[in-house]
Coordinates of C-alpha atoms in Angstrom, one line a residue:
M60 CA -47.5 7.6 -23.2
E61 CA -44.2 8.0 -21.4
K62 CA -41.3 5.8 -20.6
V63 CA -38.9 5.2 -17.7
T64 CA -35.9 3.0 -17.9
S65 CA -35.8 0.3 -15.0
R66 CA -32.4 -0.6 -13.3
D67 CA -32.0 -3.7 -15.5
G68 CA -32.5 -1.5 -18.7
T69 CA -36.1 -2.6 -19.2
G70 CA -38.4 0.4 -20.7
I71 CA -41.6 1.1 -18.6
A72 CA -44.4 2.5 -20.6
F73 CA -46.7 4.9 -18.3
D74 CA -49.3 7.6 -18.4
R75 CA -49.7 10.6 -16.0
V76 CA -52.9 12.6 -15.5
G77 CA -54.0 15.2 -13.0
S78 CA -52.3 17.5 -10.5
G79 CA -51.2 17.2 -6.8
P80 CA -49.2 14.5 -5.1
P81 CA -47.9 11.4 -7.0
L82 CA -50.2 8.4 -6.9
I83 CA -48.8 5.1 -8.7
L84 CA -51.4 2.4 -9.5
V85 CA -50.3 -1.0 -9.8
D86 CA -52.4 -3.5 -11.9
G87 CA -53.4 -7.1 -11.2
A88 CA -52.9 -10.2 -13.4
L89 CA -53.8 -9.9 -17.1
C90 CA -54.2 -6.1 -16.9
Y91 CA -52.4 -3.1 -18.3
R92 CA -53.1 0.5 -19.3
G93 CA -54.9 -0.6 -22.4
S94 CA -57.1 -3.2 -20.7
G95 CA -58.1 -3.0 -17.0
P96 CA -59.6 -1.0 -14.2
M97 CA -57.0 1.6 -13.6
A98 CA -57.9 4.1 -16.4
P99 CA -61.2 5.1 -15.1
L100 CA -59.9 5.1 -11.6
A101 CA -57.2 7.4 -12.4
A102 CA -59.5 9.9 -14.2
L103 CA -61.8 9.9 -10.9
L104 CA -58.5 10.6 -8.8
A105 CA -56.7 12.9 -11.2
P106 CA -58.7 16.4 -9.7
N107 CA -56.6 15.6 -6.6
F108 CA -53.6 13.8 -7.5
T109 CA -51.0 13.3 -10.2
V110 CA -51.8 9.6 -11.0
F111 CA -49.6 7.3 -12.7
T112 CA -50.8 4.1 -14.7
Y113 CA -48.4 1.9 -16.2
D114 CA -47.5 -1.5 -18.1
R115 CA -46.1 -3.8 -15.8
R116 CA -43.1 -5.6 -17.5
G117 CA -44.1 -7.9 -20.2
R118 CA -47.5 -6.0 -20.9
G119 CA -48.5 -3.2 -23.3
D120 CA -45.8 -1.0 -24.4
S121 CA -43.3 -2.2 -21.8
G122 CA -40.2 -4.4 -22.1
D123 CA -39.6 -7.7 -20.5
T124 CA -35.9 -8.5 -19.8
A125 CA -35.4 -12.3 -18.7
P126 CA -35.2 -13.9 -16.4
Y127 CA -38.1 -12.6 -14.4
A128 CA -37.9 -12.1 -10.5
V129 CA -40.2 -10.0 -8.3
E130 CA -37.1 -7.7 -7.6
R131 CA -37.2 -6.4 -11.2
E132 CA -40.8 -5.5 -10.8
V133 CA -40.0 -3.6 -7.5
E134 CA -37.3 -1.9 -9.5
D135 CA -39.8 -0.8 -12.2
I136 CA -42.1 0.8 -9.2
D137 CA -38.9 2.3 -8.0
A138 CA -38.0 3.9 -11.5
L139 CA -41.8 5.3 -11.3
I140 CA -41.2 6.8 -7.9
N141 CA -38.0 8.6 -9.0
E142 CA -40.0 9.9 -12.0
A143 CA -42.5 11.1 -9.7
G144 CA -40.0 13.2 -7.6
G145 CA -38.7 10.7 -5.2
S146 CA -41.7 9.6 -3.1
A147 CA -45.3 8.6 -3.9
F148 CA -48.6 7.1 -2.6
V149 CA -49.2 3.7 -4.1
Y150 CA -52.4 1.7 -4.7
G151 CA -52.5 -2.0 -5.9
I152 CA -55.3 -4.4 -6.7
S153 CA -55.0 -8.3 -6.4
S154 CA -51.6 -9.7 -7.5
G155 CA -50.8 -5.8 -8.0
A156 CA -51.5 -5.4 -4.6
G157 CA -49.0 -8.2 -3.5
L158 CA -46.3 -6.4 -5.5
A159 CA -47.1 -3.0 -4.1
L160 CA -46.6 -4.5 -0.7
E161 CA -43.4 -6.0 -1.6
A162 CA -42.2 -2.7 -2.9
A163 CA -43.1 -0.9 0.1
N164 CA -41.6 -3.7 2.4
R165 CA -38.2 -3.5 0.4
G166 CA -37.4 0.3 1.1
L167 CA -39.0 2.2 -1.6
V168 CA -40.2 5.6 -0.5
V169 CA -44.0 4.9 -0.3
K170 CA -45.7 7.6 1.9
K171 CA -48.9 5.6 2.1
L172 CA -50.1 2.4 0.7
A173 CA -53.6 1.2 -0.2
L174 CA -54.1 -2.6 -1.0
Y175 CA -57.5 -4.2 -2.5
E176 CA -58.0 -7.9 -2.1
V177 CA -54.3 -9.4 -2.2
P178 CA -55.4 -13.1 -3.5
F179 CA -54.0 -14.7 -0.3
I180 CA -55.5 -17.9 1.2
V181 CA -55.1 -18.0 4.9
D182 CA -57.6 -20.8 6.1
D183 CA -59.9 -23.5 4.9
T184 CA -62.6 -21.4 3.6
R185 CA -61.2 -22.2 0.1
A186 CA -58.8 -24.7 -1.5
P187 CA -55.3 -23.7 -1.6
V188 CA -53.6 -23.3 -4.9
P189 CA -51.2 -26.2 -6.2
A190 CA -47.8 -26.0 -4.9
D191 CA -46.5 -26.3 -8.5
V192 CA -48.9 -23.6 -10.2
V193 CA -46.1 -21.4 -11.3
Q194 CA -44.3 -24.4 -13.2
Q195 CA -47.6 -25.3 -14.6
L196 CA -48.2 -22.0 -16.2
E197 CA -44.7 -21.7 -17.4
R198 CA -44.9 -25.1 -19.2
L199 CA -48.2 -23.9 -20.9
V200 CA -46.5 -20.6 -21.8
A201 CA -43.4 -22.3 -23.2
A202 CA -45.7 -24.7 -25.2
D203 CA -47.5 -21.6 -26.7
R204 CA -50.7 -22.8 -25.1
R205 CA -51.9 -19.3 -24.1
S206 CA -55.4 -20.0 -24.0
D207 CA -54.9 -23.0 -21.7
A208 CA -52.8 -20.6 -19.3
V209 CA -55.7 -18.1 -19.3
R210 CA -58.2 -21.0 -18.5
L211 CA -56.1 -22.5 -15.8
F212 CA -55.7 -19.0 -14.2
M213 CA -59.4 -18.4 -14.5
K214 CA -59.9 -21.8 -12.8
L215 CA -57.7 -20.9 -10.0
V216 CA -59.5 -17.4 -9.2
G217 CA -62.8 -19.2 -9.2
V218 CA -64.2 -18.1 -12.5
P219 CA -67.4 -20.5 -13.5
A220 CA -66.4 -22.8 -16.4
V221 CA -69.4 -21.7 -18.5
F222 CA -68.2 -18.1 -18.2
V223 CA -64.7 -19.0 -19.4
V224 CA -66.0 -20.8 -22.5
L225 CA -68.0 -17.8 -23.3
M226 CA -65.2 -15.5 -22.8
R227 CA -63.3 -17.2 -25.5
F228 CA -65.8 -15.8 -28.2
L229 CA -65.2 -12.3 -26.9
P230 CA -62.9 -9.7 -28.3
A231 CA -61.3 -9.3 -24.9
W232 CA -60.1 -12.9 -24.9
S233 CA -57.1 -11.9 -27.6
K234 CA -56.0 -9.4 -25.1
L235 CA -55.7 -12.1 -22.4
K236 CA -53.7 -14.2 -24.4
G237 CA -51.5 -11.5 -25.4
V238 CA -50.2 -11.3 -21.8
A239 CA -50.8 -14.7 -20.8
H240 CA -47.0 -15.2 -20.5
T241 CA -47.0 -12.9 -17.5
L242 CA -49.3 -15.0 -15.3
P243 CA -46.4 -16.9 -13.8
Y244 CA -45.1 -13.6 -12.6
D245 CA -48.2 -12.8 -10.8
L246 CA -48.3 -16.2 -9.1
T247 CA -44.7 -15.9 -8.1
I248 CA -45.6 -12.8 -6.2
V249 CA -48.5 -14.5 -4.2
S250 CA -48.4 -18.3 -4.4
D251 CA -46.3 -18.8 -1.3
N252 CA -49.4 -17.2 0.8
Q253 CA -52.0 -19.0 -1.1
R254 CA -51.4 -22.4 0.9
G255 CA -54.1 -22.0 3.4
R256 CA -51.7 -21.2 6.3
P257 CA -51.7 -18.1 8.5
L258 CA -49.7 -15.2 7.1
P259 CA -46.2 -14.7 8.4
T260 CA -46.0 -12.0 11.3
T261 CA -42.6 -10.9 10.4
R262 CA -42.4 -10.9 6.5
W263 CA -43.4 -7.3 6.1
T264 CA -42.4 -5.4 9.2
A265 CA -40.3 -3.1 7.3
A266 CA -43.7 -1.6 5.5
R267 CA -44.3 0.9 8.5
M268 CA -46.1 3.6 6.3
P269 CA -50.0 4.1 7.0
T270 CA -51.6 1.2 5.1
L271 CA -55.2 0.9 4.0
V272 CA -56.2 -2.9 3.5
V273 CA -59.7 -3.2 1.7
A274 CA -62.0 -5.9 0.8
G275 CA -65.3 -5.9 -0.7
G276 CA -68.3 -6.6 1.3
K277 CA -69.9 -8.9 -1.3
S278 CA -66.4 -10.9 -2.1
P279 CA -66.1 -14.6 -0.8
A280 CA -65.3 -15.1 2.8
W281 CA -61.6 -16.2 2.2
T282 CA -60.8 -13.0 0.5
R283 CA -62.4 -11.0 3.6
N284 CA -60.6 -13.2 6.0
A285 CA -57.2 -13.0 4.3
M286 CA -57.5 -9.1 4.3
Q287 CA -58.5 -9.0 8.0
A288 CA -55.5 -11.2 8.6
L289 CA -53.1 -9.0 6.3
A290 CA -54.2 -6.1 8.2
R291 CA -53.3 -7.4 11.5
V292 CA -49.8 -8.4 10.7
L293 CA -48.8 -5.1 8.9
P294 CA -47.3 -2.5 11.2
S295 CA -49.6 0.5 10.6
A296 CA -52.5 -0.7 8.7
K297 CA -56.4 -0.6 9.0
H298 CA -58.9 -2.6 7.5
Y299 CA -61.8 -1.3 5.4
T300 CA -64.8 -3.2 3.9
L301 CA -66.2 -1.6 0.9
E302 CA -69.9 -2.6 1.1
G303 CA -71.5 -3.8 -2.0
Q304 CA -68.3 -4.6 -4.1
T305 CA -66.5 -7.7 -5.1
H306 CA -63.0 -8.4 -6.7
M307 CA -64.2 -6.5 -9.9
V308 CA -64.5 -3.3 -7.7
S309 CA -66.3 -0.1 -9.1
A310 CA -64.0 2.8 -9.7
K311 CA -66.7 5.0 -8.6
A312 CA -67.0 3.1 -5.2
L313 CA -63.5 3.0 -4.6
A314 CA -62.2 6.5 -5.8
P315 CA -63.6 8.3 -2.6
V316 CA -62.2 5.8 -0.3
L317 CA -58.7 6.3 -1.8
A318 CA -59.1 10.0 -2.0
E319 CA -59.8 10.4 1.6
F320 CA -57.0 8.0 2.7
F321 CA -54.3 9.5 0.4
G322 CA -55.5 13.1 1.3
G323 CA -55.9 12.8 4.8

């Protein structure tokens, strides 16, 4: 484990593996270096890239300086880019893809950007999230009702209730509870675009780097529709469907697509 210091003094823990051009992987909600999909993906990409995986603030071995703002998480990525030599490729998944997009749009030196299933809701193929979802999660966290916060999030993302009940008896549940206080952070990043409305056409016009927007072929229609819409509003994006995959994307299926895009 290594650490960089973000602009506000927060320590951000990271690992780097491999050799080649730097590539930063940005986790989604409830995930970090010790729990999530990035470690196996990093191992597959390491022969061609120097891959950075990191704990987003508030998770794992990273700090968490209050108050939260999306700008602080963008600065965390900027600190990693500086550590990598001043520029990098960036890949993000789910809300982490939303964060990666914000970072690219705010002027960070991102050479190429890949986004997997940002959880935007752009039409009526699923219900929008409640307008006060961030406040709901903040109240649960403030009351130390971490399990309830995780359950609410699982409901929002469509996990069947019976699976949520079963998950509470698995060892992973304690890890989820351990980072439940960061759920409002993720919803702060994406909830404005989870209202069932078309994406704004001018919000990300500064993200002009080559961008790959990916959706799983077995993901629900609302996800696939959102990624097609996102690719249309970004200046230099192309859309790609990863057949046979869902939001829980296989690292073995995804790694060759990313390697080709970033290496091309």
